[in-house]
């Protein structure tokens, strides 16, 4: 029943692309079976190579062919070589990067003997297409999600209650806060040349929270819906804007993708247990791939490499402190907020490239932020709407701090607030959803 529901859910977007999911499911299921049934290492590698080639080949065709085709055409043009190959007019399948990585993690784990081959094709197909997290994660591992499908679920009012609360919180973040921020961001980033530095700074801060609220809202809703159905999904965010360093940020942001890159790319390349030049190379490769995973555009490449540069700065800074035994006697109450401030602003600067429509737009924004301070601050087409967005943003950040100290529930932990206060907060969220209405705007990460 869940498998049929999941396929039906995906077919509501474009029924033709269900064959893509089914195809990738069959390829990885039988490739993993071939790997598990053979003791010969060469044959195992053939099975793994087949799954990787077909799965990544499909992803490349739909998501990256036009990007690399244009890049090749531009590069050869610089050498006066005439190369013309028409771009493919094709729709990018929703969530293709997510379910491709999820299926590949299963096949690789079977090859590494970290997970036994699943004998049920139906159960594996559900693992690939499970609708709560199909189009925007979290990217689950077979050892966590697939095994849960083997256990019969019973009605549990506590799970339904917990899941419903998280579902409500996710809806509130998306509709009431993220969508209000998006109105301002879209207007400013749509025409950055028309706006002043202060306006672009505010729009960039707004987008930093918009993308966090939008993406974490989907994750919360996926985890909440799954909880109602009786299954547990992994946590995908852990208060990332309270991070005190770039490494800390990536331990808190899009955790399922970060751990995927760590386990299947970074560690196999040697991770940090190599010479310093190779370690730096590994970091840049991982973040380059991370940038491309998010989108086939140079803006995403720059975004990924910028985070690699941040990592490099942190490595150098740490090495200097270790070598010269530098220490600071600064109060924790001063140093921690300062580190959070620096990390957040570094991340927010990176979001400029993530959100900008082109490199030229991104450069215009950066240039204006650092040079143009005398312009008028734009308050949006509706000042009331912008003030509301700022108010909700302040409320949300206070909630984040309260979550950090355990006063507000973080996923399924116990809240320190009394029952009446908790119910007032639920009613406030329902009122906010009623006031602003259910949005029909797609989640940002659907495009990836």
mmCIF file of C-alpha atoms in Angstrom, residues 147-155 159 229-232:
data_model
loop_
_atom_site.group_PDB
_atom_site.id
_atom_site.type_symbol
_atom_site.label_atom_id
_atom_site.label_comp_id
_atom_site.label_asym_id
_atom_site.label_seq_id
_atom_site.Cartn_x
_atom_site.Cartn_y
_atom_site.Cartn_z
ATOM 1 C CA UNK A 147 15.130 -2.441 8.050
ATOM 2 C CA UNK A 148 12.151 -0.584 9.523
ATOM 3 C CA UNK A 149 9.952 -1.783 6.644
ATOM 4 C CA UNK A 150 10.505 -5.348 7.854
ATOM 5 C CA UNK A 151 8.730 -4.684 11.155
ATOM 6 C CA UNK A 152 4.945 -4.712 11.403
ATOM 7 C CA UNK A 153 3.644 -1.377 12.715
ATOM 8 C CA UNK A 154 0.841 -0.929 15.225
ATOM 9 C CA UNK A 155 -1.343 2.043 16.037
ATOM 10 C CA UNK A 159 3.794 8.635 17.593
ATOM 11 C CA UNK A 229 3.140 6.199 9.689
ATOM 12 C CA UNK A 230 5.354 4.472 12.258
ATOM 13 C CA UNK A 231 8.829 5.028 10.794
ATOM 14 C CA UNK A 232 11.791 7.113 11.919
#
